[in-house]
PDB file of C-alpha atoms in Angstrom:
ATOM      1  CA  MET A   1       0.000   0.000   0.000  1.00  0.00           C
ATOM      2  CA  ALA A   2       1.305   3.427  -0.900  1.00  0.00           C
ATOM      3  CA  LYS A   3       2.226   5.736   1.934  1.00  0.00           C
ATOM      4  CA  ASP A   4       0.054   8.694   2.784  1.00  0.00           C
ATOM      5  CA  TYR A   5       2.179  11.435   1.242  1.00  0.00           C
ATOM      6  CA  ALA A   6      -0.195  14.114   2.531  1.00  0.00           C
ATOM      7  CA  GLU A   7       0.616  13.010   6.078  1.00  0.00           C
ATOM      8  CA  ILE A   8       4.385  13.185   5.606  1.00  0.00           C
ATOM      9  CA  LYS A   9       3.984  16.588   3.977  1.00  0.00           C
ATOM     10  CA  GLN A  10       2.488  17.812   7.222  1.00  0.00           C
ATOM     11  CA  LYS A  11       5.149  16.172   9.420  1.00  0.00           C
ATOM     12  CA  LEU A  12       8.374  16.866   7.554  1.00  0.00           C
ATOM     13  CA  ARG A  13       8.626  20.585   8.249  1.00  0.00           C
ATOM     14  CA  GLY A  14      10.826  22.967  10.187  1.00  0.00           C
ATOM     15  CA  SER A  15      14.494  22.464  11.002  1.00  0.00           C
ATOM     16  CA  VAL A  16      15.828  19.259   9.475  1.00  0.00           C
ATOM     17  CA  CYS A  17      19.364  18.811  10.788  1.00  0.00           C
ATOM     18  CA  PRO A  18      21.841  17.165   8.361  1.00  0.00           C
ATOM     19  CA  VAL A  19      23.873  15.452  11.082  1.00  0.00           C
ATOM     20  CA  VAL A  20      27.608  15.043  10.453  1.00  0.00           C
ATOM     21  CA  THR A  21      29.255  11.617  10.409  1.00  0.00           C
ATOM     22  CA  PRO A  22      31.691  11.536  13.345  1.00  0.00           C
ATOM     23  CA  PHE A  23      34.906   9.526  13.110  1.00  0.00           C
ATOM     24  CA  THR A  24      37.253   8.165  15.741  1.00  0.00           C
ATOM     25  CA  SER A  25      40.935   9.175  15.795  1.00  0.00           C
ATOM     26  CA  ASP A  26      41.684   6.266  13.438  1.00  0.00           C
ATOM     27  CA  HIS A  27      38.913   7.366  11.031  1.00  0.00           C
ATOM     28  CA  ALA A  28      36.405   4.625  11.852  1.00  0.00           C
ATOM     29  CA  ILE A  29      32.772   5.707  12.130  1.00  0.00           C
ATOM     30  CA  ASP A  30      31.950   6.646  15.719  1.00  0.00           C
ATOM     31  CA  PHE A  31      28.401   5.343  16.038  1.00  0.00           C
ATOM     32  CA  GLN A  32      28.143   6.230  19.721  1.00  0.00           C
ATOM     33  CA  ALA A  33      29.035   9.847  18.961  1.00  0.00           C
ATOM     34  CA  GLN A  34      26.517   9.846  16.108  1.00  0.00           C
ATOM     35  CA  SER A  35      23.767   8.723  18.477  1.00  0.00           C
ATOM     36  CA  GLU A  36      24.776  11.391  20.989  1.00  0.00           C
ATOM     37  CA  LEU A  37      24.674  14.073  18.265  1.00  0.00           C
ATOM     38  CA  ILE A  38      21.146  13.008  17.356  1.00  0.00           C
ATOM     39  CA  GLU A  39      20.090  13.128  21.016  1.00  0.00           C
ATOM     40  CA  PHE A  40      21.598  16.630  21.231  1.00  0.00           C
ATOM     41  CA  GLN A  41      19.443  17.647  18.283  1.00  0.00           C
ATOM     42  CA  LEU A  42      16.240  16.216  19.699  1.00  0.00           C
ATOM     43  CA  GLU A  43      16.861  17.759  23.128  1.00  0.00           C
ATOM     44  CA  ASN A  44      17.109  21.175  21.439  1.00  0.00           C
ATOM     45  CA  GLY A  45      13.933  21.037  19.397  1.00  0.00           C
ATOM     46  CA  THR A  46      15.120  19.922  15.954  1.00  0.00           C
ATOM     47  CA  HIS A  47      12.073  18.832  13.968  1.00  0.00           C
ATOM     48  CA  ALA A  48      13.605  16.106  11.765  1.00  0.00           C
ATOM     49  CA  ILE A  49      16.918  14.368  11.118  1.00  0.00           C
ATOM     50  CA  SER A  50      18.907  13.619   7.976  1.00  0.00           C
ATOM     51  CA  VAL A  51      22.240  11.821   7.628  1.00  0.00           C
ATOM     52  CA  THR A  52      24.628  11.044   4.754  1.00  0.00           C
ATOM     53  CA  GLY A  53      23.876  14.286   2.975  1.00  0.00           C
ATOM     54  CA  THR A  54      26.661  16.753   2.229  1.00  0.00           C
ATOM     55  CA  SER A  55      27.350  17.380   5.926  1.00  0.00           C
ATOM     56  CA  GLY A  56      27.611  13.618   6.456  1.00  0.00           C
ATOM     57  CA  GLU A  57      30.538  13.188   4.007  1.00  0.00           C
ATOM     58  CA  PRO A  58      28.840  10.464   1.921  1.00  0.00           C
ATOM     59  CA  SER A  59      31.569  10.434  -0.723  1.00  0.00           C
ATOM     60  CA  SER A  60      34.048   9.486   2.028  1.00  0.00           C
ATOM     61  CA  LEU A  61      31.936   6.478   3.053  1.00  0.00           C
ATOM     62  CA  THR A  62      31.564   3.093   1.421  1.00  0.00           C
ATOM     63  CA  THR A  63      28.079   2.091   0.349  1.00  0.00           C
ATOM     64  CA  GLU A  64      27.750  -0.295   3.279  1.00  0.00           C
ATOM     65  CA  GLU A  65      28.999   2.363   5.692  1.00  0.00           C
ATOM     66  CA  ARG A  66      26.265   4.652   4.453  1.00  0.00           C
ATOM     67  CA  VAL A  67      23.714   1.940   5.211  1.00  0.00           C
ATOM     68  CA  GLN A  68      25.198   1.474   8.681  1.00  0.00           C
ATOM     69  CA  VAL A  69      25.042   5.203   9.413  1.00  0.00           C
ATOM     70  CA  MET A  70      21.418   5.272   8.251  1.00  0.00           C
ATOM     71  CA  GLU A  71      20.517   2.248  10.367  1.00  0.00           C
ATOM     72  CA  ASN A  72      22.160   3.644  13.494  1.00  0.00           C
ATOM     73  CA  ALA A  73      20.354   6.954  13.046  1.00  0.00           C
ATOM     74  CA  MET A  74      17.037   5.193  12.491  1.00  0.00           C
ATOM     75  CA  LYS A  75      17.528   3.161  15.673  1.00  0.00           C
ATOM     76  CA  THR A  76      18.506   6.230  17.701  1.00  0.00           C
ATOM     77  CA  ILE A  77      15.605   8.375  16.483  1.00  0.00           C
ATOM     78  CA  ASN A  78      13.146   5.542  17.194  1.00  0.00           C
ATOM     79  CA  GLY A  79      10.233   7.347  15.583  1.00  0.00           C
ATOM     80  CA  ARG A  80      10.471  10.486  17.694  1.00  0.00           C
ATOM     81  CA  VAL A  81      10.864  12.785  14.669  1.00  0.00           C
ATOM     82  CA  PRO A  82      10.824  12.189  10.911  1.00  0.00           C
ATOM     83  CA  PHE A  83      13.969  10.734   9.318  1.00  0.00           C
ATOM     84  CA  ALA A  84      15.085  11.570   5.760  1.00  0.00           C
ATOM     85  CA  PRO A  85      18.561  10.194   4.961  1.00  0.00           C
ATOM     86  CA  GLY A  86      20.547  11.155   1.893  1.00  0.00           C
ATOM     87  CA  THR A  87      20.586   8.236  -0.554  1.00  0.00           C
ATOM     88  CA  GLY A  88      21.858   9.863  -3.741  1.00  0.00           C
ATOM     89  CA  SER A  89      25.120   9.209  -5.518  1.00  0.00           C
ATOM     90  CA  VAL A  90      26.938   9.872  -8.766  1.00  0.00           C
ATOM     91  CA  ASN A  91      26.180   6.190  -9.506  1.00  0.00           C
ATOM     92  CA  HIS A  92      22.615   5.347 -10.522  1.00  0.00           C
ATOM     93  CA  ASP A  93      22.637   1.755  -9.234  1.00  0.00           C
ATOM     94  CA  GLU A  94      24.061   2.854  -5.889  1.00  0.00           C
ATOM     95  CA  THR A  95      21.335   5.480  -5.608  1.00  0.00           C
ATOM     96  CA  MET A  96      18.715   2.817  -6.302  1.00  0.00           C
ATOM     97  CA  TYR A  97      20.254   0.480  -3.725  1.00  0.00           C
ATOM     98  CA  LEU A  98      20.491   3.087  -0.964  1.00  0.00           C
ATOM     99  CA  THR A  99      17.004   4.471  -1.590  1.00  0.00           C
ATOM    100  CA  LYS A 100      15.539   0.978  -1.408  1.00  0.00           C
ATOM    101  CA  LYS A 101      17.482   0.398   1.826  1.00  0.00           C
ATOM    102  CA  ALA A 102      15.994   3.588   3.282  1.00  0.00           C
ATOM    103  CA  GLU A 103      12.535   2.332   2.370  1.00  0.00           C
ATOM    104  CA  GLU A 104      13.200  -1.113   3.864  1.00  0.00           C
ATOM    105  CA  MET A 105      14.354   0.315   7.191  1.00  0.00           C
ATOM    106  CA  GLY A 106      11.262   2.518   7.462  1.00  0.00           C
ATOM    107  CA  ALA A 107      12.688   5.974   6.824  1.00  0.00           C
ATOM    108  CA  ASP A 108      10.060   8.664   6.352  1.00  0.00           C
ATOM    109  CA  ALA A 109      11.636  10.004   3.143  1.00  0.00           C
ATOM    110  CA  ALA A 110      14.852   9.832   1.135  1.00  0.00           C
ATOM    111  CA  MET A 111      16.863  12.819  -0.048  1.00  0.00           C
ATOM    112  CA  VAL A 112      18.399  12.190  -3.482  1.00  0.00           C
ATOM    113  CA  ILE A 113      21.073  14.535  -4.770  1.00  0.00           C
ATOM    114  CA  VAL A 114      21.431  15.673  -8.371  1.00  0.00           C
ATOM    115  CA  PRO A 115      24.370  13.477  -9.506  1.00  0.00           C
ATOM    116  CA  TYR A 116      27.664  15.290  -9.214  1.00  0.00           C
ATOM    117  CA  TYR A 117      30.757  15.347 -11.453  1.00  0.00           C
ATOM    118  CA  ASN A 118      29.236  13.753 -14.571  1.00  0.00           C
ATOM    119  CA  LYS A 119      26.846  16.697 -15.348  1.00  0.00           C
ATOM    120  CA  PRO A 120      23.845  14.861 -16.849  1.00  0.00           C
ATOM    121  CA  ASN A 121      21.594  16.899 -19.106  1.00  0.00           C
ATOM    122  CA  GLN A 122      18.020  17.712 -18.069  1.00  0.00           C
ATOM    123  CA  HIS A 123      16.497  14.715 -19.869  1.00  0.00           C
ATOM    124  CA  ALA A 124      18.983  12.395 -18.177  1.00  0.00           C
ATOM    125  CA  LEU A 125      18.193  13.964 -14.796  1.00  0.00           C
ATOM    126  CA  TYR A 126      14.506  13.338 -15.404  1.00  0.00           C
ATOM    127  CA  LYS A 127      15.145   9.680 -16.285  1.00  0.00           C
ATOM    128  CA  HIS A 128      17.434   9.160 -13.278  1.00  0.00           C
ATOM    129  CA  PHE A 129      14.981  10.578 -10.730  1.00  0.00           C
ATOM    130  CA  LYS A 130      11.890   9.022 -12.293  1.00  0.00           C
ATOM    131  CA  THR A 131      13.518   5.581 -12.355  1.00  0.00           C
ATOM    132  CA  VAL A 132      14.430   5.894  -8.668  1.00  0.00           C
ATOM    133  CA  ALA A 133      11.000   7.226  -7.695  1.00  0.00           C
ATOM    134  CA  ASP A 134       9.167   4.511  -9.645  1.00  0.00           C
ATOM    135  CA  ALA A 135      11.225   1.787  -7.917  1.00  0.00           C
ATOM    136  CA  VAL A 136      10.194   2.704  -4.370  1.00  0.00           C
ATOM    137  CA  ASP A 137       7.165   3.697  -2.341  1.00  0.00           C
ATOM    138  CA  ILE A 138       8.963   6.227  -0.166  1.00  0.00           C
ATOM    139  CA  PRO A 139       8.715  10.021  -0.457  1.00  0.00           C
ATOM    140  CA  ILE A 140      11.641  11.509  -2.382  1.00  0.00           C
ATOM    141  CA  ILE A 141      13.179  14.934  -1.741  1.00  0.00           C
ATOM    142  CA  ILE A 142      15.297  16.166  -4.650  1.00  0.00           C
ATOM    143  CA  TYR A 143      18.579  17.709  -3.488  1.00  0.00           C
ATOM    144  CA  ASN A 144      19.613  20.455  -5.909  1.00  0.00           C
ATOM    145  CA  ILE A 145      23.037  21.912  -5.075  1.00  0.00           C
ATOM    146  CA  PRO A 146      24.593  23.259  -8.287  1.00  0.00           C
ATOM    147  CA  GLY A 147      27.652  24.641  -6.504  1.00  0.00           C
ATOM    148  CA  ARG A 148      28.689  21.066  -5.681  1.00  0.00           C
ATOM    149  CA  THR A 149      27.252  19.117  -8.582  1.00  0.00           C
ATOM    150  CA  ALA A 150      28.130  21.505 -11.440  1.00  0.00           C
ATOM    151  CA  GLN A 151      24.599  21.000 -12.768  1.00  0.00           C
ATOM    152  CA  ASN A 152      21.380  22.796 -11.857  1.00  0.00           C
ATOM    153  CA  MET A 153      18.059  21.020 -12.097  1.00  0.00           C
ATOM    154  CA  GLU A 154      15.951  23.430 -14.096  1.00  0.00           C
ATOM    155  CA  VAL A 155      12.500  24.466 -12.912  1.00  0.00           C
ATOM    156  CA  LYS A 156      10.749  22.717 -15.797  1.00  0.00           C
ATOM    157  CA  THR A 157      12.557  19.440 -15.029  1.00  0.00           C
ATOM    158  CA  MET A 158      11.629  19.575 -11.359  1.00  0.00           C
ATOM    159  CA  ALA A 159       8.039  20.480 -12.181  1.00  0.00           C
ATOM    160  CA  ARG A 160       7.804  17.574 -14.626  1.00  0.00           C
ATOM    161  CA  LEU A 161       9.105  15.174 -11.992  1.00  0.00           C
ATOM    162  CA  ALA A 162       6.706  16.533  -9.376  1.00  0.00           C
ATOM    163  CA  ALA A 163       3.803  16.050 -11.794  1.00  0.00           C
ATOM    164  CA  ASP A 164       4.809  12.572 -13.001  1.00  0.00           C
ATOM    165  CA  CYS A 165       5.995  11.041  -9.704  1.00  0.00           C
ATOM    166  CA  PRO A 166       3.538  11.276  -6.786  1.00  0.00           C
ATOM    167  CA  ASN A 167       6.255  10.323  -4.297  1.00  0.00           C
ATOM    168  CA  ILE A 168       8.557  13.190  -5.306  1.00  0.00           C
ATOM    169  CA  VAL A 169       7.213  15.460  -2.597  1.00  0.00           C
ATOM    170  CA  GLY A 170       9.784  18.229  -2.338  1.00  0.00           C
ATOM    171  CA  ALA A 171      13.278  19.592  -2.874  1.00  0.00           C
ATOM    172  CA  LYS A 172      16.200  20.877  -0.874  1.00  0.00           C
ATOM    173  CA  GLU A 173      17.374  23.902  -2.835  1.00  0.00           C
ATOM    174  CA  SER A 174      20.988  24.781  -2.054  1.00  0.00           C
ATOM    175  CA  ASN A 175      20.702  27.434  -4.686  1.00  0.00           C
ATOM    176  CA  LYS A 176      21.579  31.096  -4.164  1.00  0.00           C
ATOM    177  CA  ASP A 177      19.318  32.078  -7.048  1.00  0.00           C
ATOM    178  CA  PHE A 178      16.187  33.005  -5.108  1.00  0.00           C
ATOM    179  CA  GLU A 179      14.314  33.782  -8.312  1.00  0.00           C
ATOM    180  CA  HIS A 180      14.838  30.142  -9.330  1.00  0.00           C
ATOM    181  CA  ILE A 181      13.529  29.011  -5.931  1.00  0.00           C
ATOM    182  CA  ASN A 182      10.382  31.140  -6.289  1.00  0.00           C
ATOM    183  CA  ARG A 183       9.733  29.648  -9.707  1.00  0.00           C
ATOM    184  CA  VAL A 184      10.136  26.117  -8.314  1.00  0.00           C
ATOM    185  CA  MET A 185       7.379  26.848  -5.810  1.00  0.00           C
ATOM    186  CA  LEU A 186       5.180  28.406  -8.472  1.00  0.00           C
ATOM    187  CA  ASN A 187       5.566  25.560 -10.962  1.00  0.00           C
ATOM    188  CA  CYS A 188       5.698  22.566  -8.594  1.00  0.00           C
ATOM    189  CA  GLY A 189       2.716  23.690  -6.536  1.00  0.00           C
ATOM    190  CA  ARG A 190       2.298  25.403  -3.201  1.00  0.00           C
ATOM    191  CA  ASP A 191       2.155  22.055  -1.364  1.00  0.00           C
ATOM    192  CA  PHE A 192       5.593  21.042  -2.716  1.00  0.00           C
ATOM    193  CA  LEU A 193       7.973  20.780   0.251  1.00  0.00           C
ATOM    194  CA  LEU A 194      10.725  23.297  -0.385  1.00  0.00           C
ATOM    195  CA  TYR A 195      13.691  23.437   2.000  1.00  0.00           C
ATOM    196  CA  SER A 196      16.537  25.919   2.013  1.00  0.00           C
ATOM    197  CA  GLY A 197      20.055  24.531   2.017  1.00  0.00           C
ATOM    198  CA  ILE A 198      21.483  28.060   1.912  1.00  0.00           C
ATOM    199  CA  GLU A 199      21.679  29.391   5.468  1.00  0.00           C
ATOM    200  CA  LEU A 200      20.930  33.024   4.656  1.00  0.00           C
ATOM    201  CA  LEU A 201      17.827  31.964   2.725  1.00  0.00           C
ATOM    202  CA  CYS A 202      16.302  29.814   5.485  1.00  0.00           C
ATOM    203  CA  TYR A 203      14.036  32.606   6.704  1.00  0.00           C
ATOM    204  CA  PRO A 204      13.170  33.961   3.227  1.00  0.00           C
ATOM    205  CA  MET A 205      12.208  30.401   2.229  1.00  0.00           C
ATOM    206  CA  LEU A 206       9.554  30.385   4.960  1.00  0.00           C
ATOM    207  CA  ALA A 207       8.184  33.699   3.717  1.00  0.00           C
ATOM    208  CA  ILE A 208       7.297  32.225   0.306  1.00  0.00           C
ATOM    209  CA  GLY A 209       5.681  29.132   1.820  1.00  0.00           C
ATOM    210  CA  GLY A 210       8.685  26.835   2.156  1.00  0.00           C
ATOM    211  CA  ALA A 211       8.594  23.790   4.415  1.00  0.00           C
ATOM    212  CA  GLY A 212      11.763  24.638   6.330  1.00  0.00           C
ATOM    213  CA  SER A 213      15.494  24.274   6.116  1.00  0.00           C
ATOM    214  CA  ILE A 214      18.173  21.591   5.999  1.00  0.00           C
ATOM    215  CA  SER A 215      20.946  23.704   7.465  1.00  0.00           C
ATOM    216  CA  ALA A 216      24.417  22.571   8.508  1.00  0.00           C
ATOM    217  CA  THR A 217      24.395  25.313  11.154  1.00  0.00           C
ATOM    218  CA  ALA A 218      21.782  23.322  13.052  1.00  0.00           C
ATOM    219  CA  ASN A 219      24.561  20.878  13.970  1.00  0.00           C
ATOM    220  CA  VAL A 220      26.138  23.611  16.122  1.00  0.00           C
ATOM    221  CA  GLU A 221      23.175  25.760  17.225  1.00  0.00           C
ATOM    222  CA  PRO A 222      20.100  23.541  16.922  1.00  0.00           C
ATOM    223  CA  LYS A 223      17.956  25.416  19.419  1.00  0.00           C
ATOM    224  CA  LYS A 224      18.053  28.804  17.684  1.00  0.00           C
ATOM    225  CA  VAL A 225      17.578  27.287  14.224  1.00  0.00           C
ATOM    226  CA  ALA A 226      14.535  25.345  15.428  1.00  0.00           C
ATOM    227  CA  GLU A 227      13.184  28.356  17.318  1.00  0.00           C
ATOM    228  CA  MET A 228      13.263  30.449  14.148  1.00  0.00           C
ATOM    229  CA  HIS A 229      10.933  27.957  12.470  1.00  0.00           C
ATOM    230  CA  ASP A 230       8.744  27.672  15.562  1.00  0.00           C
ATOM    231  CA  ALA A 231       8.401  31.446  15.765  1.00  0.00           C
ATOM    232  CA  TRP A 232       7.386  31.673  12.116  1.00  0.00           C
ATOM    233  CA  ALA A 233       4.847  28.858  12.537  1.00  0.00           C
ATOM    234  CA  ALA A 234       3.393  30.643  15.574  1.00  0.00           C
ATOM    235  CA  GLY A 235       3.044  33.895  13.629  1.00  0.00           C
ATOM    236  CA  ASP A 236       5.782  35.695  15.561  1.00  0.00           C
ATOM    237  CA  VAL A 237       7.412  37.287  12.539  1.00  0.00           C
ATOM    238  CA  LYS A 238       9.627  39.651  14.516  1.00  0.00           C
ATOM    239  CA  LYS A 239      11.140  36.840  16.589  1.00  0.00           C
ATOM    240  CA  ALA A 240      11.777  34.795  13.446  1.00  0.00           C
ATOM    241  CA  GLN A 241      13.446  37.784  11.797  1.00  0.00           C
ATOM    242  CA  ASP A 242      15.525  38.484  14.910  1.00  0.00           C
ATOM    243  CA  LEU A 243      16.778  34.884  15.020  1.00  0.00           C
ATOM    244  CA  HIS A 244      17.550  35.007  11.292  1.00  0.00           C
ATOM    245  CA  PHE A 245      19.868  37.965  11.788  1.00  0.00           C
ATOM    246  CA  GLU A 246      21.222  36.642  15.090  1.00  0.00           C
ATOM    247  CA  LEU A 247      22.410  33.487  13.311  1.00  0.00           C
ATOM    248  CA  MET A 248      24.136  35.303  10.438  1.00  0.00           C
ATOM    249  CA  ASN A 249      27.625  35.585  11.952  1.00  0.00           C
ATOM    250  CA  LEU A 250      27.633  31.909  12.889  1.00  0.00           C
ATOM    251  CA  ASN A 251      26.364  30.966   9.434  1.00  0.00           C
ATOM    252  CA  ASP A 252      29.125  33.028   7.849  1.00  0.00           C
ATOM    253  CA  VAL A 253      32.023  31.520   9.794  1.00  0.00           C
ATOM    254  CA  LEU A 254      30.783  27.949   9.304  1.00  0.00           C
ATOM    255  CA  PHE A 255      31.001  28.389   5.534  1.00  0.00           C
ATOM    256  CA  LYS A 256      34.400  30.048   5.220  1.00  0.00           C
ATOM    257  CA  ASP A 257      35.760  26.621   4.273  1.00  0.00           C
ATOM    258  CA  THR A 258      34.102  23.653   2.635  1.00  0.00           C
ATOM    259  CA  ASN A 259      31.262  22.107   4.630  1.00  0.00           C
ATOM    260  CA  PRO A 260      31.467  20.118   6.903  1.00  0.00           C
ATOM    261  CA  ALA A 261      35.057  21.018   7.874  1.00  0.00           C
ATOM    262  CA  PRO A 262      34.177  24.152   9.920  1.00  0.00           C
ATOM    263  CA  VAL A 263      31.130  22.444  11.449  1.00  0.00           C
ATOM    264  CA  LYS A 264      33.224  19.486  12.557  1.00  0.00           C
ATOM    265  CA  ALA A 265      35.838  21.838  13.961  1.00  0.00           C
ATOM    266  CA  ALA A 266      33.119  23.612  15.955  1.00  0.00           C
ATOM    267  CA  LEU A 267      31.646  20.350  17.221  1.00  0.00           C
ATOM    268  CA  GLY A 268      35.134  19.287  18.267  1.00  0.00           C
ATOM    269  CA  MET A 269      35.560  22.510  20.217  1.00  0.00           C
ATOM    270  CA  MET A 270      32.201  21.843  21.856  1.00  0.00           C
ATOM    271  CA  GLY A 271      33.390  18.407  22.969  1.00  0.00           C
ATOM    272  CA  LYS A 272      30.761  16.634  20.883  1.00  0.00           C
ATOM    273  CA  ILE A 273      33.023  14.688  18.501  1.00  0.00           C
ATOM    274  CA  HIS A 274      36.608  13.926  17.633  1.00  0.00           C
ATOM    275  CA  PRO A 275      36.946  16.584  14.901  1.00  0.00           C
ATOM    276  CA  ASP A 276      38.325  14.501  12.056  1.00  0.00           C
ATOM    277  CA  LEU A 277      37.411  14.197   8.411  1.00  0.00           C
ATOM    278  CA  ARG A 278      38.531  11.554   5.963  1.00  0.00           C
ATOM    279  CA  LEU A 279      40.873  12.630   3.207  1.00  0.00           C
ATOM    280  CA  PRO A 280      40.634  14.318   0.780  1.00  0.00           C
ATOM    281  CA  MET A 281      38.713  16.535   3.236  1.00  0.00           C
ATOM    282  CA  ASP A 282      40.559  18.089   6.165  1.00  0.00           C
ATOM    283  CA  LEU A 283      40.035  20.570   8.986  1.00  0.00           C
ATOM    284  CA  PRO A 284      40.202  24.330   8.424  1.00  0.00           C
ATOM    285  CA  SER A 285      43.347  26.383   8.899  1.00  0.00           C
ATOM    286  CA  LYS A 286      44.413  27.356  12.414  1.00  0.00           C
ATOM    287  CA  GLU A 287      43.368  30.941  11.658  1.00  0.00           C
ATOM    288  CA  LEU A 288      39.847  29.872  10.781  1.00  0.00           C
ATOM    289  CA  GLN A 289      39.707  27.524  13.767  1.00  0.00           C
ATOM    290  CA  ASP A 290      40.546  30.478  16.000  1.00  0.00           C
ATOM    291  CA  GLU A 291      37.786  32.525  14.367  1.00  0.00           C
ATOM    292  CA  ILE A 292      35.323  29.680  14.847  1.00  0.00           C
ATOM    293  CA  ARG A 293      36.262  29.489  18.538  1.00  0.00           C
ATOM    294  CA  ARG A 294      35.740  33.239  18.987  1.00  0.00           C
ATOM    295  CA  THR A 295      32.394  33.035  17.233  1.00  0.00           C
ATOM    296  CA  LEU A 296      31.250  30.172  19.455  1.00  0.00           C
ATOM    297  CA  GLN A 297      32.193  32.255  22.474  1.00  0.00           C
ATOM    298  CA  ASP A 298      30.201  35.193  21.081  1.00  0.00           C
ATOM    299  CA  TYR A 299      27.191  32.862  20.935  1.00  0.00           C
ATOM    300  CA  LYS A 300      27.823  31.684  24.528  1.00  0.00           C
ATOM    301  CA  ILE A 301      28.635  28.189  23.235  1.00  0.00           C
ATOM    302  CA  GLU A 302      31.272  26.621  25.419  1.00  0.00           C
ATOM    303  CA  ALA A 303      34.449  25.775  23.484  1.00  0.00           C
ATOM    304  CA  VAL A 304      36.663  23.247  25.186  1.00  0.00           C
ATOM    305  CA  SER A 305      40.364  22.749  24.429  1.00  0.00           C
ATOM    306  CA  TYR A 306      40.814  21.736  20.825  1.00  0.00           C
ATOM    307  CA  ALA A 307      42.794  18.621  19.862  1.00  0.00           C
TER     308      ALA A 307
END
């Protein structure tokens, strides 16, 4: 039986945290730390959880490691909030495999990235996403991030997919072109779940009827990110605006190097994880680490000694 997509469209809103994948000092996945990060999110009001998206370093994980990270997150969440793992890849068969795994484990939705590096044309993008959507009965969120993938899913392609695939229910738009984002909403329908993946557009996305945000900053300051969405939902526009501007300095410093390097550095300073990435990714420069520490202190976030 097909899922009730109307129900998930009501549930999967607000701050969706794309939780990082923590590693031990020898670069193994630290599942205990991952569970503790998820608990930290839920204790601070985060509305939904994602893993193995950009912030989760999926290209540094094997396919089976991605499944393990998804399974551990699913077990930790235990139905308390919606779960929408990233299941996309540059490889079509791997995307199919991971999306089916997400469905099998009972995830609420799957986030599928526009394939990176190989730059498929718009017709190929349509075929890729339609084939994945037709193979599963799980809601699909398209992840459009042209700055990483070197290809933008055009509005007409996304609208065609939304019309032809009932389980393509929304998109994460990590797209600085806000005109494009407005046209996605117009052409895909006002009930299409549109999330901002650009931190400075998280509040503007709500103003045009967006579903919320999937913001890396929520890893570090989950309470304020969630409160911004709560304030908007409660009709407290001024509070939502105030939180939007209050978060700007933190947003800025966390994106002065490639995500998730600054976020992992910050979480290391907070004592949440061992702040390592797998090569070819690495931590930010000492100068940026110092700036991150100062910024955390400005936000009254305790920064412990940094290893």
